[in-house]
Amino acid sequence: MSEFKEIRDFILEKTSEYYNSRFKQNKFIKGKSRVNYAGRVFDDTELRYAIEASLDFWLTEGRFSEEFAEKISEFLGVNHVLLTNSGSSANLLAFSALTSEKLGEKRLKPGDEVISVAAGFPATVTPIIQYGLIPVFVDVVIPTYNIDVKMMKKALTSKTKCIFIAHTLGNPFDLEAVIKFAKEHDLWVIEDNCDAFGSEYNGKKTGSFAHLSTISFYPAHHITTGEGGAICTNDSQLAQLVRAFRDWGRDCYCSGGENNTCGKRFSQQFGNLPFGFDHKYVYSEIGYNLKMTDIQAAIGAAQIQKLPYFCKKRKENFNEWYRIFSKYPDYFILPSATENSDPAWFAFIVTLKKPISFTRDDITSYFNSNLVETRNLFAGNIIKQPAFLNRDFRIAENLDNTDYIMNNTFFLGTYPGLTKDMFDYSEELLDKFIYDQANVSKEV
C-alpha cells in the first residue's frame, strides 16, 4: 500500500501547481471583461478534495458526504442534514416527505392548499402542483421582496395545510410572523433557504426555523458543488422520510455499505410481503434516486470552510452596489433587509420608480451590452409563465407588487469574485446611462 500512498501524495502535491497555472485570474479590462452576476470562487483546496475523492473512487455517498453533512449541521445548528443532487430536488424531497401516509392525518393530500408566493423561482411551487395540491399565492412587499404577512391571513381556509416560501435573494422573510401564524393554525412550514445559506434572523441562521429547510449548491449560490442540494430538519421522523423518498422510496435507512442497522433486517412484516423479507428491499414510499455523489460532497466540504468569508464579501458587495445606486433616488427603489435580519445577500435587487424616462429592459439591455450581467427576479409573476397558465391555483387577494416586479425589477450579482475594478466600471456605466436619460428628458 505504501507505493499507492506515494503516488497519491505526488498527485495531490501537484494540485496547487496546476491550480496556479490553470485558474490564475486574469486582469479586469473595461469593456472586454465580463462582470458576471455569479461565478465559482475556489482555490486548490477544492481541487485537492475532489481529486482525493476521485482517487478513493467511492462514487456514491461516502466519507466526504458524511463530512459535508456534518459541517452543514454544525453551521446551521440542525440535527439532520440529507444531501441531494440539486436544490430543486431538495424542495421536491422536503415536500414529498410531508405527503407520507406515515404522518397520518397531518400528511399533505391532493386538494390541500399551500401558501406560497408568485414572485420567485419555480422550484418552490412545482412540487405543490406535482403532488396535486393547490398553491395559494400571496403578494410580496417591496423593498424586501418577501411575503406580505398581513395578506397571508387572507390566504387561509380550512384546506390550508402548509406554507412553502423562500428567503428572497438571501433576504429572510419575516420568520417570527410566519412561524407564529403556522403554529396558530397547525401548518407545516418549508423554508426554502437556497438563496440564503448564511443569512440570519434574530441572530439565528436561516434554515433552522421551519419543519424542513432546503439549500442549493448550484454555482450561483453561496457555496457550490456544481449541482447539489441539502434538506435540513430537527425532526427525526421527517429526516427518515426524506431519506426514504431520496433513496428509491425504500424503508431501510442503512448508510451506503452498511447492513442491518436496525437489527431486524429479516424479522419484520411489511405490506403483503412474506414475513422476514429483506428490509433492504422494502419500499414504503413512491420515491426517487436523488443522492449526491461523494466527489460533489468533497468539493462542498472544502467550500463550506469558506462560507463565513463568502457571506462577508456578499454583504460588502451589496453595500457597494447600494452606494452606487443610492446616488439616484428619483429613479430606483433600493432593497431593504427584513427587520431583525442580517442577510448574506444572494444579489442586489433594484426596482424602477415610475414615472421615469426609461424601462427595466432599457437599463438591463444597456448593462448587458456593456458586459455587466443582470437578471430579472426569476419567474416574475409565475402564474403568467407558460407552464403555469392552466394550473389550479388561487390568489389570496391581489398580486399587484408581483406584477410590478415582473415589469420593473432586476438584480446584479454580489458573489465574492467581484472586484473594485468591476464596481468602478459598473458605476461609470450607470452614471453615463442616467446622464443620458436626464438629457433626453430635458429635450422632451
Coordinates of C-alpha atoms in Angstrom, one line a residue:
M1 CA 0.0 0.0 0.0
S2 CA 2.9 2.4 0.6
E3 CA 3.6 2.7 -3.2
F4 CA 0.0 3.8 -3.7
K5 CA 0.3 6.4 -0.9
E6 CA 3.4 7.8 -2.5
I7 CA 1.7 8.1 -5.9
R8 CA -1.4 9.6 -4.2
D9 CA 0.7 12.2 -2.3
F10 CA 2.5 13.1 -5.5
I11 CA -0.7 13.7 -7.3
L12 CA -2.1 15.9 -4.5
E13 CA 1.2 17.9 -4.3
K14 CA 0.9 18.8 -7.9
T15 CA -2.6 20.2 -7.4
S16 CA -1.5 23.6 -6.2
E17 CA 0.9 23.9 -9.1
Y18 CA -1.9 23.0 -11.6
Y19 CA -4.4 25.4 -9.9
N20 CA -1.9 28.3 -10.2
S21 CA -1.3 27.5 -13.8
R22 CA -4.8 26.8 -14.9
F23 CA -7.0 29.1 -12.9
K24 CA -4.9 32.2 -12.4
Q25 CA -7.3 35.2 -12.5
N26 CA -6.9 37.5 -15.5
K27 CA -6.7 41.2 -15.0
F28 CA -10.1 43.0 -15.5
I29 CA -10.3 45.1 -18.7
K30 CA -13.1 47.6 -19.0
G31 CA -15.4 46.8 -21.8
K32 CA -13.7 43.5 -22.6
S33 CA -14.0 41.5 -19.3
R34 CA -17.4 40.4 -18.1
V35 CA -18.9 41.5 -14.8
N36 CA -20.7 38.3 -14.0
Y37 CA -23.7 38.2 -11.7
A38 CA -22.4 34.9 -10.2
G39 CA -19.4 32.5 -10.5
R40 CA -17.3 29.9 -8.9
V41 CA -14.8 31.1 -6.3
F42 CA -12.4 28.4 -5.2
D43 CA -8.7 27.5 -4.8
D44 CA -6.5 24.4 -4.8
T45 CA -8.3 23.1 -1.7
E46 CA -11.4 22.2 -3.6
L47 CA -9.3 20.6 -6.3
R48 CA -7.4 18.5 -3.7
Y49 CA -10.7 17.3 -2.1
A50 CA -12.2 16.4 -5.5
I51 CA -9.1 14.6 -6.6
E52 CA -8.8 12.7 -3.3
A53 CA -12.4 11.6 -3.6
S54 CA -11.8 10.5 -7.2
L55 CA -8.8 8.5 -6.1
D56 CA -11.0 6.8 -3.5
F57 CA -13.4 6.0 -6.3
W58 CA -16.2 5.7 -3.8
L59 CA -18.7 7.2 -6.2
T60 CA -21.9 7.4 -4.2
E61 CA -22.3 8.8 -0.7
G62 CA -19.1 8.1 1.4
R63 CA -16.7 9.8 3.9
F64 CA -16.9 13.2 2.2
S65 CA -20.7 13.1 2.2
E66 CA -20.6 12.4 5.9
E67 CA -18.1 15.2 6.5
F68 CA -20.0 17.7 4.4
A69 CA -23.4 16.9 6.0
E70 CA -21.8 17.3 9.5
K71 CA -20.4 20.7 8.6
I72 CA -23.7 21.9 7.4
S73 CA -25.4 20.6 10.5
E74 CA -22.9 22.3 12.7
F75 CA -23.1 25.6 10.8
L76 CA -26.9 25.8 10.9
G77 CA -27.4 24.1 14.3
V78 CA -29.7 21.5 13.0
N79 CA -29.8 17.8 13.8
H80 CA -30.3 16.2 10.4
V81 CA -28.9 17.1 7.0
L82 CA -29.5 14.9 3.9
L83 CA -27.6 15.6 0.8
T84 CA -29.2 15.5 -2.6
N85 CA -28.4 16.3 -6.3
S86 CA -29.8 19.8 -6.5
G87 CA -31.7 22.5 -4.7
S88 CA -34.8 21.7 -6.8
S89 CA -34.6 18.1 -5.7
A90 CA -34.2 19.3 -2.1
N91 CA -37.5 21.2 -2.4
L92 CA -39.2 18.2 -4.0
L93 CA -38.0 15.8 -1.3
A94 CA -38.9 18.2 1.5
F95 CA -42.4 18.4 0.1
S96 CA -42.6 14.7 -0.7
A97 CA -41.8 13.8 3.0
L98 CA -44.9 15.7 4.1
T99 CA -47.2 13.6 1.8
S100 CA -46.2 10.3 3.5
E101 CA -49.0 8.2 4.9
K102 CA -46.8 7.7 8.0
L103 CA -47.7 11.2 9.1
G104 CA -51.4 10.1 9.4
E105 CA -53.9 13.0 9.4
K106 CA -51.1 15.5 9.2
R107 CA -49.9 14.4 5.8
L108 CA -50.5 16.6 2.7
K109 CA -53.1 15.3 0.3
P110 CA -54.3 16.2 -3.2
G111 CA -56.6 19.2 -2.9
D112 CA -55.0 20.6 0.2
E113 CA -53.8 24.2 -0.1
V114 CA -50.2 25.5 0.3
I115 CA -49.4 29.2 0.9
S116 CA -46.6 30.5 -1.4
V117 CA -45.6 33.5 -3.5
A118 CA -45.7 34.0 -7.3
A119 CA -42.6 36.3 -7.3
G120 CA -39.9 33.7 -7.0
F121 CA -38.3 30.6 -8.5
P122 CA -40.4 27.8 -9.9
A123 CA -38.8 25.1 -7.8
T124 CA -40.7 26.4 -4.7
V125 CA -44.0 26.0 -6.4
T126 CA -43.7 23.0 -8.8
P127 CA -43.7 20.3 -6.0
I128 CA -47.1 21.6 -4.8
I129 CA -48.5 21.2 -8.3
Q130 CA -46.8 17.8 -9.0
Y131 CA -48.5 16.3 -5.9
G132 CA -51.9 17.6 -6.8
L133 CA -52.1 20.3 -4.1
I134 CA -53.3 23.9 -4.7
P135 CA -50.8 26.8 -4.4
V136 CA -52.4 29.9 -2.9
F137 CA -50.3 32.9 -3.9
V138 CA -49.8 35.9 -1.6
D139 CA -48.3 39.1 -2.8
V140 CA -44.8 40.3 -1.7
V141 CA -43.7 43.6 -0.2
I142 CA -41.3 46.0 -1.9
P143 CA -38.4 46.6 -1.0
T144 CA -37.9 43.4 1.0
Y145 CA -39.4 41.2 -1.8
N146 CA -40.8 38.8 0.7
I147 CA -44.3 37.6 1.5
D148 CA -46.8 40.2 2.7
V149 CA -47.5 38.7 6.1
K150 CA -50.6 40.8 6.6
M151 CA -52.1 39.5 3.3
M152 CA -51.1 35.9 4.3
K153 CA -54.1 35.8 6.7
K154 CA -56.4 36.2 3.7
A155 CA -55.0 33.1 2.1
L156 CA -56.1 30.9 5.0
T157 CA -59.0 28.4 4.5
S158 CA -60.0 25.1 6.1
K159 CA -57.9 23.5 3.3
T160 CA -54.7 25.3 4.2
K161 CA -52.0 22.8 5.4
C162 CA -48.6 24.2 4.6
I163 CA -46.5 27.3 4.0
F164 CA -43.7 26.9 1.4
I165 CA -41.7 30.1 0.7
A166 CA -38.2 31.2 0.1
H167 CA -35.9 33.9 1.6
T168 CA -35.8 36.1 -1.5
L169 CA -32.3 36.7 -2.8
G170 CA -30.9 36.0 0.7
N171 CA -33.2 38.4 2.5
P172 CA -35.0 36.4 5.2
F173 CA -38.8 36.6 5.2
D174 CA -40.5 37.6 8.5
L175 CA -39.8 34.3 10.2
E176 CA -41.3 35.4 13.5
A177 CA -44.7 36.2 11.9
V178 CA -44.7 33.2 9.6
I179 CA -43.8 30.7 12.3
K180 CA -46.3 32.2 14.7
F181 CA -49.0 32.0 12.0
A182 CA -48.2 28.4 11.3
K183 CA -48.3 27.4 14.9
E184 CA -51.6 29.1 15.4
H185 CA -53.2 27.2 12.5
D186 CA -51.2 23.9 12.8
L187 CA -49.5 24.3 9.4
W188 CA -46.3 22.7 8.1
V189 CA -43.6 25.2 7.1
I190 CA -40.9 24.5 4.5
E191 CA -38.1 27.1 4.5
D192 CA -36.5 27.4 1.0
N193 CA -33.1 28.6 2.1
C194 CA -31.4 28.0 -1.3
D195 CA -30.5 31.7 -1.8
A196 CA -29.8 32.5 1.8
F197 CA -27.3 30.0 3.2
G198 CA -25.5 32.1 5.9
S199 CA -28.3 34.7 6.4
E200 CA -29.5 35.3 9.9
Y201 CA -32.8 36.3 11.6
N202 CA -32.8 37.4 15.2
G203 CA -29.2 36.1 15.5
K204 CA -30.1 32.6 14.3
K205 CA -29.2 31.1 10.9
T206 CA -32.0 30.8 8.4
G207 CA -32.7 27.2 7.5
S208 CA -33.1 26.3 11.2
F209 CA -36.6 27.7 11.9
A210 CA -39.1 25.5 9.9
H211 CA -40.1 21.9 10.0
L212 CA -37.9 21.4 6.9
S213 CA -35.5 23.7 5.0
T214 CA -33.5 23.4 1.8
I215 CA -30.2 24.5 0.4
S216 CA -28.9 24.7 -3.2
F217 CA -25.2 24.3 -4.2
Y218 CA -25.6 25.4 -7.8
P219 CA -22.6 27.5 -8.9
A220 CA -24.5 30.8 -8.5
H221 CA -25.2 30.1 -4.8
H222 CA -23.3 30.8 -1.6
I223 CA -21.1 27.7 -1.9
T224 CA -21.1 25.2 -4.8
T225 CA -20.7 21.5 -5.6
G226 CA -21.6 22.1 -9.2
E227 CA -25.0 20.5 -8.9
G228 CA -26.2 19.7 -5.4
G229 CA -28.5 20.5 -2.5
A230 CA -29.5 19.5 1.0
I231 CA -32.6 19.1 3.2
C232 CA -32.3 20.1 6.9
T233 CA -34.6 19.3 9.8
N234 CA -34.6 18.8 13.6
D235 CA -37.4 16.2 13.3
S236 CA -36.0 12.6 13.2
Q237 CA -39.2 11.2 11.6
L238 CA -39.1 13.8 8.8
A239 CA -35.4 13.1 8.2
Q240 CA -36.1 9.4 7.8
L241 CA -39.0 10.1 5.4
V242 CA -36.8 12.4 3.3
R243 CA -34.1 9.7 3.2
A244 CA -36.8 7.2 2.0
F245 CA -38.1 9.4 -0.8
R246 CA -34.5 10.3 -1.8
D247 CA -33.3 6.6 -1.8
W248 CA -35.9 4.9 -4.2
G249 CA -38.6 5.0 -1.5
R250 CA -37.0 2.3 0.5
D251 CA -37.9 1.8 4.1
C252 CA -34.3 0.8 5.1
Y253 CA -32.2 3.6 6.5
C254 CA -28.7 2.0 6.4
S255 CA -26.0 4.1 5.0
G256 CA -24.1 3.0 1.9
G257 CA -22.0 -0.1 2.6
E258 CA -23.9 -0.8 5.9
N259 CA -26.3 -3.7 6.6
N260 CA -28.8 -4.4 9.4
T261 CA -28.5 -1.1 11.2
C262 CA -32.0 -1.7 12.7
G263 CA -31.0 -5.2 13.9
K264 CA -34.3 -6.6 12.4
R265 CA -33.4 -7.0 8.7
F266 CA -35.0 -10.4 8.3
S267 CA -37.6 -10.3 11.1
Q268 CA -40.3 -7.8 10.2
Q269 CA -43.6 -7.8 8.3
F270 CA -44.2 -5.2 5.6
G271 CA -47.3 -4.8 3.4
N272 CA -48.3 -8.1 1.7
L273 CA -44.7 -9.3 1.6
P274 CA -43.7 -12.6 3.2
F275 CA -42.6 -12.3 6.9
G276 CA -38.9 -11.6 7.1
F277 CA -38.5 -10.2 3.6
D278 CA -35.1 -8.4 3.4
H279 CA -35.6 -5.0 4.8
K280 CA -33.0 -3.5 2.4
Y281 CA -35.5 -4.2 -0.4
V282 CA -38.7 -2.9 1.2
Y283 CA -40.2 0.2 -0.3
S284 CA -42.6 2.2 1.8
E285 CA -42.8 5.4 -0.3
I286 CA -43.1 6.1 -4.0
G287 CA -39.6 7.6 -4.2
Y288 CA -36.7 8.6 -6.4
N289 CA -32.9 8.3 -6.6
L290 CA -31.7 11.8 -5.9
K291 CA -28.5 11.2 -4.0
M292 CA -25.3 13.3 -4.2
T293 CA -22.0 11.8 -5.3
D294 CA -19.0 11.7 -2.9
I295 CA -16.9 13.8 -5.4
Q296 CA -19.5 16.6 -5.2
A297 CA -19.6 16.3 -1.4
A298 CA -15.8 16.6 -1.3
I299 CA -16.0 19.9 -3.1
G300 CA -18.7 21.0 -0.7
A301 CA -16.7 20.0 2.3
A302 CA -13.9 22.3 1.1
Q303 CA -16.3 25.1 0.0
I304 CA -18.1 25.3 3.4
Q305 CA -14.9 26.3 5.1
K306 CA -15.0 29.5 3.1
L307 CA -18.7 30.2 3.7
P308 CA -18.2 32.8 6.5
Y309 CA -15.8 34.7 4.2
F310 CA -18.2 34.4 1.3
C311 CA -21.0 35.8 3.3
K312 CA -18.9 38.7 4.5
K313 CA -17.9 39.5 0.9
R314 CA -21.5 39.3 -0.3
K315 CA -22.5 41.8 2.3
E316 CA -19.7 44.1 1.3
N317 CA -20.6 43.8 -2.3
F318 CA -24.2 44.6 -1.6
N319 CA -23.2 47.7 0.2
E320 CA -21.0 48.8 -2.8
W321 CA -24.0 48.4 -5.1
Y322 CA -26.1 50.3 -2.6
R323 CA -23.7 53.2 -2.6
I324 CA -23.6 53.3 -6.4
F325 CA -27.4 53.2 -6.9
S326 CA -28.3 55.5 -4.0
K327 CA -27.0 58.5 -6.0
Y328 CA -30.2 58.3 -8.0
P329 CA -33.1 58.1 -5.6
D330 CA -35.5 59.6 -8.1
Y331 CA -35.1 56.5 -10.4
F332 CA -34.6 53.5 -8.2
I333 CA -36.2 51.7 -5.2
L334 CA -33.4 50.1 -3.3
P335 CA -33.6 46.9 -1.4
S336 CA -34.1 46.7 2.3
A337 CA -33.3 44.0 4.8
T338 CA -36.2 42.5 6.7
E339 CA -36.4 43.8 10.2
N340 CA -34.3 41.9 12.7
S341 CA -32.4 40.2 9.9
D342 CA -28.8 40.1 8.6
P343 CA -28.9 38.9 5.0
A344 CA -26.0 37.2 3.3
W345 CA -27.3 38.7 0.1
F346 CA -27.5 36.5 -3.0
A347 CA -27.9 39.6 -5.2
F348 CA -28.6 43.3 -5.2
I349 CA -32.1 43.9 -6.4
V350 CA -33.4 47.1 -7.9
T351 CA -36.9 48.3 -8.9
L352 CA -37.5 51.3 -11.1
K353 CA -39.7 54.1 -9.9
K354 CA -42.5 55.4 -12.0
P355 CA -42.8 57.6 -14.0
I356 CA -39.3 57.8 -15.4
S357 CA -38.0 58.1 -19.0
F358 CA -36.7 54.5 -19.3
T359 CA -37.8 50.9 -18.8
R360 CA -36.3 48.0 -16.9
D361 CA -35.4 46.4 -20.3
D362 CA -33.7 49.7 -21.4
I363 CA -31.2 49.6 -18.5
T364 CA -30.7 45.9 -18.4
S365 CA -30.0 45.8 -22.1
Y366 CA -27.6 48.6 -21.6
F367 CA -25.7 46.9 -18.8
N368 CA -25.6 43.5 -20.6
S369 CA -24.4 45.1 -23.9
N370 CA -21.5 46.5 -21.9
L371 CA -20.8 43.1 -20.3
V372 CA -22.4 43.7 -16.9
E373 CA -24.7 40.8 -16.3
T374 CA -28.2 41.3 -14.8
R375 CA -31.1 39.0 -14.1
N376 CA -34.8 39.5 -13.6
L377 CA -36.4 38.3 -10.4
F378 CA -36.6 34.8 -11.6
A379 CA -40.1 33.9 -13.0
G380 CA -41.5 37.4 -12.5
N381 CA -45.2 36.5 -11.8
I382 CA -45.1 32.7 -12.1
I383 CA -48.8 32.4 -12.9
K384 CA -48.1 34.1 -16.2
Q385 CA -45.4 31.6 -17.2
P386 CA -46.4 29.2 -20.0
A387 CA -46.2 26.1 -17.8
F388 CA -48.5 27.5 -15.2
L389 CA -51.2 29.1 -17.3
N390 CA -53.8 26.3 -16.9
R391 CA -52.9 25.0 -13.5
D392 CA -55.1 25.0 -10.4
F393 CA -54.1 27.9 -8.0
R394 CA -55.7 30.6 -6.0
I395 CA -54.7 34.2 -5.4
A396 CA -55.2 35.4 -1.8
E397 CA -56.2 39.0 -2.7
N398 CA -54.0 40.5 -5.4
L399 CA -50.6 40.3 -6.9
D400 CA -50.1 44.0 -7.6
N401 CA -46.5 44.2 -6.4
T402 CA -45.6 40.9 -8.1
D403 CA -46.8 42.3 -11.4
Y404 CA -44.9 45.5 -10.8
I405 CA -41.7 43.4 -10.1
M406 CA -42.3 41.4 -13.3
N407 CA -42.0 44.6 -15.4
N408 CA -39.7 46.8 -13.4
T409 CA -37.2 44.8 -11.3
F410 CA -33.8 43.4 -11.9
F411 CA -30.8 42.3 -9.9
L412 CA -27.0 42.4 -10.1
G413 CA -24.5 40.0 -8.5
T414 CA -23.0 40.1 -5.1
Y415 CA -20.8 37.0 -5.4
P416 CA -17.3 37.1 -3.8
G417 CA -15.5 37.2 -7.2
L418 CA -16.5 40.8 -7.8
T419 CA -13.6 43.3 -7.6
K420 CA -13.2 47.1 -7.1
D421 CA -12.3 47.5 -10.8
M422 CA -15.6 45.8 -11.7
F423 CA -17.6 48.1 -9.4
D424 CA -15.8 51.2 -10.7
Y425 CA -16.6 50.2 -14.3
S426 CA -20.2 49.5 -13.4
E427 CA -20.6 52.8 -11.6
E428 CA -19.2 54.6 -14.7
L429 CA -21.8 52.9 -16.9
L430 CA -24.7 53.8 -14.6
D431 CA -23.6 57.4 -14.3
K432 CA -23.4 57.7 -18.1
F433 CA -26.8 56.0 -18.5
I434 CA -28.5 58.3 -16.0
Y435 CA -26.8 61.4 -17.5
D436 CA -28.0 60.4 -21.0
Q437 CA -31.5 59.8 -19.7
A438 CA -31.6 63.1 -17.9
N439 CA -30.6 64.9 -21.1
V440 CA -33.3 63.0 -23.1
S441 CA -35.9 64.2 -20.5
K442 CA -34.8 67.8 -20.9
E443 CA -35.1 67.6 -24.6
V444 CA -38.6 66.2 -24.4

